[in-house]
Coordinates of C-alpha atoms in Angstrom, one line a residue:
Chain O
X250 CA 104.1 124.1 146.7
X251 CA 103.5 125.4 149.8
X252 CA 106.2 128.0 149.8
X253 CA 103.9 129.5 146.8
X254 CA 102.0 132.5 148.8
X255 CA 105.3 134.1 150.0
X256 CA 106.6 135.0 147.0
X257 CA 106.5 139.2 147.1
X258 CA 105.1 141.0 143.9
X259 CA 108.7 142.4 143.1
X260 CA 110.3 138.9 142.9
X261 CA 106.8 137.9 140.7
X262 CA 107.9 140.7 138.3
X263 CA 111.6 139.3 138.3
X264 CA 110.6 135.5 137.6
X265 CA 109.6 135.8 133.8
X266 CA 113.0 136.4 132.9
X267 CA 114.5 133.7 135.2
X268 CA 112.0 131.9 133.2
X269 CA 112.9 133.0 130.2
X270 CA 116.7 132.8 130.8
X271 CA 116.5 129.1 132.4
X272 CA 114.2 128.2 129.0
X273 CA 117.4 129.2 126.8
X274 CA 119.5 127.6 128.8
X275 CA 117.3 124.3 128.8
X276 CA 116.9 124.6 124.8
X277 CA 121.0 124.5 124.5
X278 CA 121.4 121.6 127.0
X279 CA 122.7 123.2 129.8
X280 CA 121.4 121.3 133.0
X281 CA 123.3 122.6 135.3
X282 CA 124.1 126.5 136.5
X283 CA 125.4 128.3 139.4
X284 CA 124.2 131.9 140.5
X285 CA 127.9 133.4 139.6
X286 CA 127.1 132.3 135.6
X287 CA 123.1 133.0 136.1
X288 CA 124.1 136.3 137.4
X289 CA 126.5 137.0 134.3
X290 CA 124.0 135.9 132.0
X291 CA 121.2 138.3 133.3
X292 CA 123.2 141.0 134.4
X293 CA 121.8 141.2 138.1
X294 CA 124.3 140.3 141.1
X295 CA 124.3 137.1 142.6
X296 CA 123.4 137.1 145.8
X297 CA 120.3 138.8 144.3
X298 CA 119.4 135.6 142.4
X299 CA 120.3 133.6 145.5
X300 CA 118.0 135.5 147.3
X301 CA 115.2 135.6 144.9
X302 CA 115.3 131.7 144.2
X303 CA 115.6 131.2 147.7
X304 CA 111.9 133.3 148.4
X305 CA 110.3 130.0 146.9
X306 CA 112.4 127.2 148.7
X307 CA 115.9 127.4 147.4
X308 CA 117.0 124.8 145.0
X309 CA 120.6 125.1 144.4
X310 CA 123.3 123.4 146.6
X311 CA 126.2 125.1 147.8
X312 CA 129.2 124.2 145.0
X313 CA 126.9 122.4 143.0
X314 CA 124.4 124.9 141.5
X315 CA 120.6 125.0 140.4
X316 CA 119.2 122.2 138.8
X317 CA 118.2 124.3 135.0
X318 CA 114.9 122.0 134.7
X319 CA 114.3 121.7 138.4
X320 CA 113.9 125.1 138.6
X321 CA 112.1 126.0 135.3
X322 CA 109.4 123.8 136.5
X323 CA 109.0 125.4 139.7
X324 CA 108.8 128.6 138.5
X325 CA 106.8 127.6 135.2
X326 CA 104.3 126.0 138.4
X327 CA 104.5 129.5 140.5
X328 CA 103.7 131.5 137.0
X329 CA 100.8 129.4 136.6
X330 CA 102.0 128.2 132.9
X331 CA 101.8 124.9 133.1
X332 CA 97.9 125.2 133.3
X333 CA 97.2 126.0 129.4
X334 CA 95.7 129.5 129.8
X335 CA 93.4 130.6 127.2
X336 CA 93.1 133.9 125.7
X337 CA 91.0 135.5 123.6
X338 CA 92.1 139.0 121.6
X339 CA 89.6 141.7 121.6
X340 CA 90.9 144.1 118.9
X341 CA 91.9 143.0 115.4
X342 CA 94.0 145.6 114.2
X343 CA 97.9 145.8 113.5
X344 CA 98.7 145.3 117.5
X345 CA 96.0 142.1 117.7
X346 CA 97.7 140.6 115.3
X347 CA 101.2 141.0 116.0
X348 CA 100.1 139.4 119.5
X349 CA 98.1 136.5 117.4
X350 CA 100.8 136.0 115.5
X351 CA 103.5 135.2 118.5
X352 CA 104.5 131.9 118.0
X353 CA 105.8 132.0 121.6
X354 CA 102.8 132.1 123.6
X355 CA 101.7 128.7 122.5
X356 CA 105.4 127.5 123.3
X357 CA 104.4 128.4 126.9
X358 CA 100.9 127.4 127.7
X359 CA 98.9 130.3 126.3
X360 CA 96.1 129.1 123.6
X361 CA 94.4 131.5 121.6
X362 CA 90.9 130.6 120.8
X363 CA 89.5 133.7 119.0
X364 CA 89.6 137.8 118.0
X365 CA 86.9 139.8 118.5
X366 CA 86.4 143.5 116.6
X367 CA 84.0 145.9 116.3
X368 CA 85.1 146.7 113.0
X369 CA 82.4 144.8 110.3
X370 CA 85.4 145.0 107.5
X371 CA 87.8 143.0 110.1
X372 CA 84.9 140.2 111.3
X373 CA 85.3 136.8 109.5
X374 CA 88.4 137.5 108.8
X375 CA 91.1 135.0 109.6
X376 CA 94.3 136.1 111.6
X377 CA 96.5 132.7 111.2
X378 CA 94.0 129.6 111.8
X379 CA 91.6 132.0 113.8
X380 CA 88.5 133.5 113.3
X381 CA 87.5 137.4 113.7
X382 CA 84.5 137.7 115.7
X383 CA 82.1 140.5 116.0
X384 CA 82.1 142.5 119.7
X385 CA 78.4 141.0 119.5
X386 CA 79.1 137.5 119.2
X387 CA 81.2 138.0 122.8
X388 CA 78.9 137.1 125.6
X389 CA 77.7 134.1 123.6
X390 CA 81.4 132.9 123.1
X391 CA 82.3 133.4 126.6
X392 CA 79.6 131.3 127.6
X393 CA 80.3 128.5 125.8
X394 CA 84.0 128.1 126.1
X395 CA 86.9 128.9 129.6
X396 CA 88.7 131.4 128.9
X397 CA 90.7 132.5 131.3
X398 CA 92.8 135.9 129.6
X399 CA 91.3 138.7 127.5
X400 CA 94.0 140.6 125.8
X401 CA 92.6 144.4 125.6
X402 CA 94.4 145.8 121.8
X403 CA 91.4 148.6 121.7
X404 CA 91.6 152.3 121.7
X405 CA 91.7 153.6 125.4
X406 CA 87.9 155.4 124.7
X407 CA 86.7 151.8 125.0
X408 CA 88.5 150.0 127.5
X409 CA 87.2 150.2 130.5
X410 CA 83.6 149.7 129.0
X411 CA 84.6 146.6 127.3
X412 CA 86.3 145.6 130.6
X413 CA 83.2 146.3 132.5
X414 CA 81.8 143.7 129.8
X415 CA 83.9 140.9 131.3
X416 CA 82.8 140.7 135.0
X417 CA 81.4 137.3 135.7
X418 CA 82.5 135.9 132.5
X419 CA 84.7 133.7 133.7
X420 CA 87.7 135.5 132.7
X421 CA 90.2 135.8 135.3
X422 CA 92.5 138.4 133.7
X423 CA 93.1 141.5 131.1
X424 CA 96.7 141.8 129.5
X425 CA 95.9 145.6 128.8
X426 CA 97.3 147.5 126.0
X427 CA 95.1 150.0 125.6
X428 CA 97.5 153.0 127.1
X429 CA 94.6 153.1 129.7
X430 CA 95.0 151.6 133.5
X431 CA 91.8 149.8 133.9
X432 CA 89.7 149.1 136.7
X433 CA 88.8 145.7 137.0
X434 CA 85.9 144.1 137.9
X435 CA 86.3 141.9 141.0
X436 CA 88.1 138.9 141.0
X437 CA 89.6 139.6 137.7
X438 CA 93.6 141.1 137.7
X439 CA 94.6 143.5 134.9
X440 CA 98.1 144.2 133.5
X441 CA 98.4 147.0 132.1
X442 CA 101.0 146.8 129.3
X443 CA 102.7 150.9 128.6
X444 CA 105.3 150.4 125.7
X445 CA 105.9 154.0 125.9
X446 CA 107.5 153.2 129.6
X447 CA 110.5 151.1 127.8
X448 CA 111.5 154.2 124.7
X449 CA 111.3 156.4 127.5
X450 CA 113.8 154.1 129.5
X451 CA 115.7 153.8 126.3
X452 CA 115.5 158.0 125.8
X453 CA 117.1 158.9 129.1
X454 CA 119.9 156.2 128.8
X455 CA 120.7 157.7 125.4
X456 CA 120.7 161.1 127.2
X457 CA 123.0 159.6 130.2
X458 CA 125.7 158.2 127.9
X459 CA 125.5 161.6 126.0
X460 CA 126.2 163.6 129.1
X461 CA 129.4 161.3 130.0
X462 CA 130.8 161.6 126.6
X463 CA 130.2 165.7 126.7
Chain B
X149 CA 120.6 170.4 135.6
X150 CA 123.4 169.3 137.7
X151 CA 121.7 166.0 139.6
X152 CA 121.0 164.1 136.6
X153 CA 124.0 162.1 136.6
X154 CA 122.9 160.6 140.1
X155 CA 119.7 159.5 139.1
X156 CA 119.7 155.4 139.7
X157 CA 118.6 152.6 137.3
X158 CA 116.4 151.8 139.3
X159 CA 114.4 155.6 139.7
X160 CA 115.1 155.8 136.1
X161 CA 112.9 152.7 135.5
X162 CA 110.2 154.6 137.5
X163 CA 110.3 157.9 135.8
X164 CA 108.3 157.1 132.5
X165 CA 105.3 156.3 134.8
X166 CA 105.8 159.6 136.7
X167 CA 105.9 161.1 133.7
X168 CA 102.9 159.6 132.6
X169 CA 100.5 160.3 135.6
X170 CA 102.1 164.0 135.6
X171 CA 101.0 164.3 131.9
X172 CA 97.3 163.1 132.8
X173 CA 97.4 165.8 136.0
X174 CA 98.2 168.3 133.8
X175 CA 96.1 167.5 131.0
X176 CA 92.9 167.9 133.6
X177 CA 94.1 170.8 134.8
X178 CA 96.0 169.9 138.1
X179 CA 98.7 172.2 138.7
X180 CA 99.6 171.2 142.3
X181 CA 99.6 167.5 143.8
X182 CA 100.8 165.9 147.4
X183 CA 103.2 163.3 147.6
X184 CA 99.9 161.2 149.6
X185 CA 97.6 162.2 146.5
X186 CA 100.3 161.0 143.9
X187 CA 100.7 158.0 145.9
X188 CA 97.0 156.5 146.1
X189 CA 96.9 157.5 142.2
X190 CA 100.1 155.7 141.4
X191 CA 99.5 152.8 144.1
X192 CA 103.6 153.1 145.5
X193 CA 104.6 154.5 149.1
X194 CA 104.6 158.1 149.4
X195 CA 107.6 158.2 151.4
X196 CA 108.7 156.0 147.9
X197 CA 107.8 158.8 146.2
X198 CA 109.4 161.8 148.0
X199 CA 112.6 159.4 148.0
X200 CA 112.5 159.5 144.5
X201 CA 111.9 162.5 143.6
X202 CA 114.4 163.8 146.1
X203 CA 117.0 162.0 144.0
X204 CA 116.8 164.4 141.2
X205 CA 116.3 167.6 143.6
X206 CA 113.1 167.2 145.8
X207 CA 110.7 169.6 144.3
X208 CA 108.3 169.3 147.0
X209 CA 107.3 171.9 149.6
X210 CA 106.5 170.5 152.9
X211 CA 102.7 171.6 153.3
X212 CA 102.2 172.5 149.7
X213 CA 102.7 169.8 147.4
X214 CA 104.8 169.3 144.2
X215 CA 104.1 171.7 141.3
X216 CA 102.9 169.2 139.1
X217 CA 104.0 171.1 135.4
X218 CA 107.5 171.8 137.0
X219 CA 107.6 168.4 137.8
X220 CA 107.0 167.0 134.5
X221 CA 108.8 169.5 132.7
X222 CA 112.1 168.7 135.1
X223 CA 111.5 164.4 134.3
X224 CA 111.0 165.3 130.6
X225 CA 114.7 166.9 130.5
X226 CA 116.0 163.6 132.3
X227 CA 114.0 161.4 129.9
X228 CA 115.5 163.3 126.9
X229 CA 112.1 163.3 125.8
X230 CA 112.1 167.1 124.8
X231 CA 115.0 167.2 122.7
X232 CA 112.9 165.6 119.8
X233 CA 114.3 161.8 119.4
X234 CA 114.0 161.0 115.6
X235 CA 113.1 157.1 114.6
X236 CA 113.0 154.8 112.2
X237 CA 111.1 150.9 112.5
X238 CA 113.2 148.5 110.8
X239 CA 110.3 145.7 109.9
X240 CA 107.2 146.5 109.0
X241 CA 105.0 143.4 109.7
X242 CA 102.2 143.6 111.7
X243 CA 104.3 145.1 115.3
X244 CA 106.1 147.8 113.2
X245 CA 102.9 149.2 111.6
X246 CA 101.3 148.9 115.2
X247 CA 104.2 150.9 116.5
X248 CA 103.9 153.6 113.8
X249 CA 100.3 154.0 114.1
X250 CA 100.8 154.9 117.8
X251 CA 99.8 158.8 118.1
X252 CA 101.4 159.1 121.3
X253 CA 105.1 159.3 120.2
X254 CA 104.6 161.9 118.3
X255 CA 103.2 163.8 121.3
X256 CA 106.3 163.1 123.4
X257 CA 108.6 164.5 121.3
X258 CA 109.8 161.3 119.2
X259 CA 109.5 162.0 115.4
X260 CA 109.0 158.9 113.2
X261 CA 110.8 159.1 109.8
X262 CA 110.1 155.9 107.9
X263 CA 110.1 152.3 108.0
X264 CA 111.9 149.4 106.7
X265 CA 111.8 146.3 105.7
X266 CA 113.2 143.2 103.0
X267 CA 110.1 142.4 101.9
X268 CA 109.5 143.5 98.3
X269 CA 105.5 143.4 98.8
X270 CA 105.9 145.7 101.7
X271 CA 108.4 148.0 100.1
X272 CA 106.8 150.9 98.8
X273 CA 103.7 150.9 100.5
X274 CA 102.7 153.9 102.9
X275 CA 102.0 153.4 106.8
X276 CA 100.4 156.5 107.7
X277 CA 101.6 158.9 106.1
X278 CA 105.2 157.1 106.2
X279 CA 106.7 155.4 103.3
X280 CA 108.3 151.8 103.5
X281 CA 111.9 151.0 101.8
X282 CA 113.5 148.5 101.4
X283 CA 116.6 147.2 104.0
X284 CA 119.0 147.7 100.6
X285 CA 118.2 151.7 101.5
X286 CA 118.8 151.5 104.7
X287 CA 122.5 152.8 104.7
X288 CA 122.0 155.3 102.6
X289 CA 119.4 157.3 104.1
X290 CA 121.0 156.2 107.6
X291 CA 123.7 158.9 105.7
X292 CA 121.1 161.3 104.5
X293 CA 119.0 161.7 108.1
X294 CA 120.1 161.9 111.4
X295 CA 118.3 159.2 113.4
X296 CA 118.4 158.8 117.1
X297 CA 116.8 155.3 117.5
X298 CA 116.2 152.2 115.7
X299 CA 112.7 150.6 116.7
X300 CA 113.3 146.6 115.5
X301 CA 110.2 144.7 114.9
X302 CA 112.2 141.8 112.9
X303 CA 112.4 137.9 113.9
X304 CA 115.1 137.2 115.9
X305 CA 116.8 135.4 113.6
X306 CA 117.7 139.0 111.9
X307 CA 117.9 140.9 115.1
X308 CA 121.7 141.0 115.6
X309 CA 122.7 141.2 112.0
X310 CA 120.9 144.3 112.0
X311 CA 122.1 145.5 115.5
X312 CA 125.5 145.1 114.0
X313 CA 124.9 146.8 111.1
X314 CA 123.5 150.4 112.9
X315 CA 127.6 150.8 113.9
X316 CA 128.5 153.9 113.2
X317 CA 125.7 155.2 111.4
X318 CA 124.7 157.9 114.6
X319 CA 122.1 155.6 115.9
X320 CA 122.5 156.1 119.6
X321 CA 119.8 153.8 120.5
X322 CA 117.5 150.4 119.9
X323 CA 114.0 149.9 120.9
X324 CA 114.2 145.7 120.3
X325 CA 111.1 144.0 120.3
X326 CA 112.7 141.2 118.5
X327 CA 112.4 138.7 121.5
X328 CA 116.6 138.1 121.4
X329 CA 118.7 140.2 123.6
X330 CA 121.3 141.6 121.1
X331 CA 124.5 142.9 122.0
X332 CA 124.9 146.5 120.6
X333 CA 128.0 148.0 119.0
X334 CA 130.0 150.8 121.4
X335 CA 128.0 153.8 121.8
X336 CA 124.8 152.4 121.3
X337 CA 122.0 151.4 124.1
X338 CA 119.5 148.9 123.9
X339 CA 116.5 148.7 125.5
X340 CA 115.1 145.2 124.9
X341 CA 111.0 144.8 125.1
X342 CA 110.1 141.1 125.9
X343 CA 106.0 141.2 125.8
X344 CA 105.4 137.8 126.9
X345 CA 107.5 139.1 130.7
X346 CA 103.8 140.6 131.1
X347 CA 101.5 137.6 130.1
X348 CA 103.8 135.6 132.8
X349 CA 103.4 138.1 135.7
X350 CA 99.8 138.4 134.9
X351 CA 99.6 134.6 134.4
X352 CA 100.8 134.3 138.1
X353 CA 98.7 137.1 139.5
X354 CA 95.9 135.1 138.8
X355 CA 97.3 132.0 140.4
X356 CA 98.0 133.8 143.4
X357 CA 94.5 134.7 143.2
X358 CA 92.9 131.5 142.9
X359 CA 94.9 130.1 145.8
X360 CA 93.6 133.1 148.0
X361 CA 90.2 131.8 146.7
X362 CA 90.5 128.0 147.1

């Protein structure tokens, strides 16, 4: 798609849940939708969706609506899923796990190959049909296999170092949850994942609707 | 204060990460920042910055910079953060005991009180320093404790049964990492946590890359 390079970063952050949404809407049988019912679905206006679907090309047609599949393969090709990323997890603790064990991920392109753990009780141990490695065993596993995603569940004393570790690896990108903004090596992007951000989102709406009851 | 009710949804969306640079100012000793300094540290605008922080007052002086404690404590009393949330997690798998074992809640005010969950090997056992019951308890202590948010870290198969069930038991709000939107009962606010949102945005930031590239 040649429309592809246009798309701005705040309509990028926007199309996982069009994704998400249209996949629903796909798994029910629903083939056809028009921005009025996408925008009551997803609670955002709908001349916003217009606009934001139209940033890559605009597939709907006026009185006729978006095409569900259409579209969740455009923007499955814009979010790069449709390429089979892999990921490795480096951190085998209670968050490593929970990330290993997200059924979803595979559902969408993502395969895990490995974790990887510092911790000697934790290596060789199996999280699903995967193998703990040891931190040591890294280099020689990124040599001999693509991976294109590193998934950063370590305490924030060690992240950047272990990110240093990745340059010219071949990995293309850190999903960060270390509570620690990274700085990446070139040619690798990082996102930083702050769950903190979302119950502190969720604190001040409890506080708003507080305030109008008082 | 008086301006709180104006604050958007959108600046409210922004304020946890304010808060969080603030937090790291303060704790290396900055008292005093520039909306230009805040800005390359944050990566946004700085006239995005003075607009939002005008919202809730405009703390700034022209020439001297924001107070960077004042600041942080006047975003604190928006986020509700000081008034001491209390929580419970509501499925102790492998997310929930991730969640619990996260230090930094407890510095930001949010007190964790015990976790839950329906299965009878996990019941009993101790995260932490936290003890898990079992979902049969749940109303009862619900009676016993006042709890401000819910954290659920069940399948979304459960996730709305369980929603439906915090009516009326002075939950005000649920932290849902349960990949299903639920619909909460009157005076209750969700905030729902889809991880994967992430993985996609950072999927297609390396896309975009590798177009650059090509």
């Amino acid at each position: 798609m040649a429309q592809q390079k246009k798309v701005s970063a705040v309509v990028i952050r926007r199309l996982p849940r069009y994704y998400r949404y249209l996949g629903e809407l796909l798994s029910t049988g629903i083939t056809r939708i028009s921005s009025k019912e996408l925008s009551e679905k997803m609670g955002v206006t709908a001349s916003q969706i217009r606009q934001d679907l139209n940033c890559f090309g605009g597939f709907g047609q006026q009185g006729y609506g978006y095409n569900v599949e259409f579209l969740y393969m455009e923007i499955s090709k814009i979010l790069g899923v449709e390429n089979g990323r892999s990921m490795i997890i480096i951190g085998a603790g209670n968050l490593g796990r929970a990330i290993a064990g997200y059924a979803n991920f595979a559902k969408r392109g993502f395969r895990l190959l490995a974790l990887f753990d510092n911790n000697p009780a934790l290596v060789q141990q199996t999280v699903g049909n995967l193998t703990v490695y040891s931190m040591n065993e890294l280099n020689r596993f990124l040599q001999s296999h693509q991976v294109d995603i590193a998934v950063l569940t370590i305490p924030r004393a060690a992240a950047q170092q272990v990110t240093d570790q990745l340059a010219n690896t071949g990995i293309r990108g850190i999903w960060n949850f270390s509570h620690m903004e990274v700085v990446p090596p070139p040619g690798i992007c990082v996102e930083n994942v702050h769950l903190s951000d979302s119950l502190m989102t969720l604190s001040c709406n409890i506080e708003q609707m507080q305030e109008q009851e008082s």
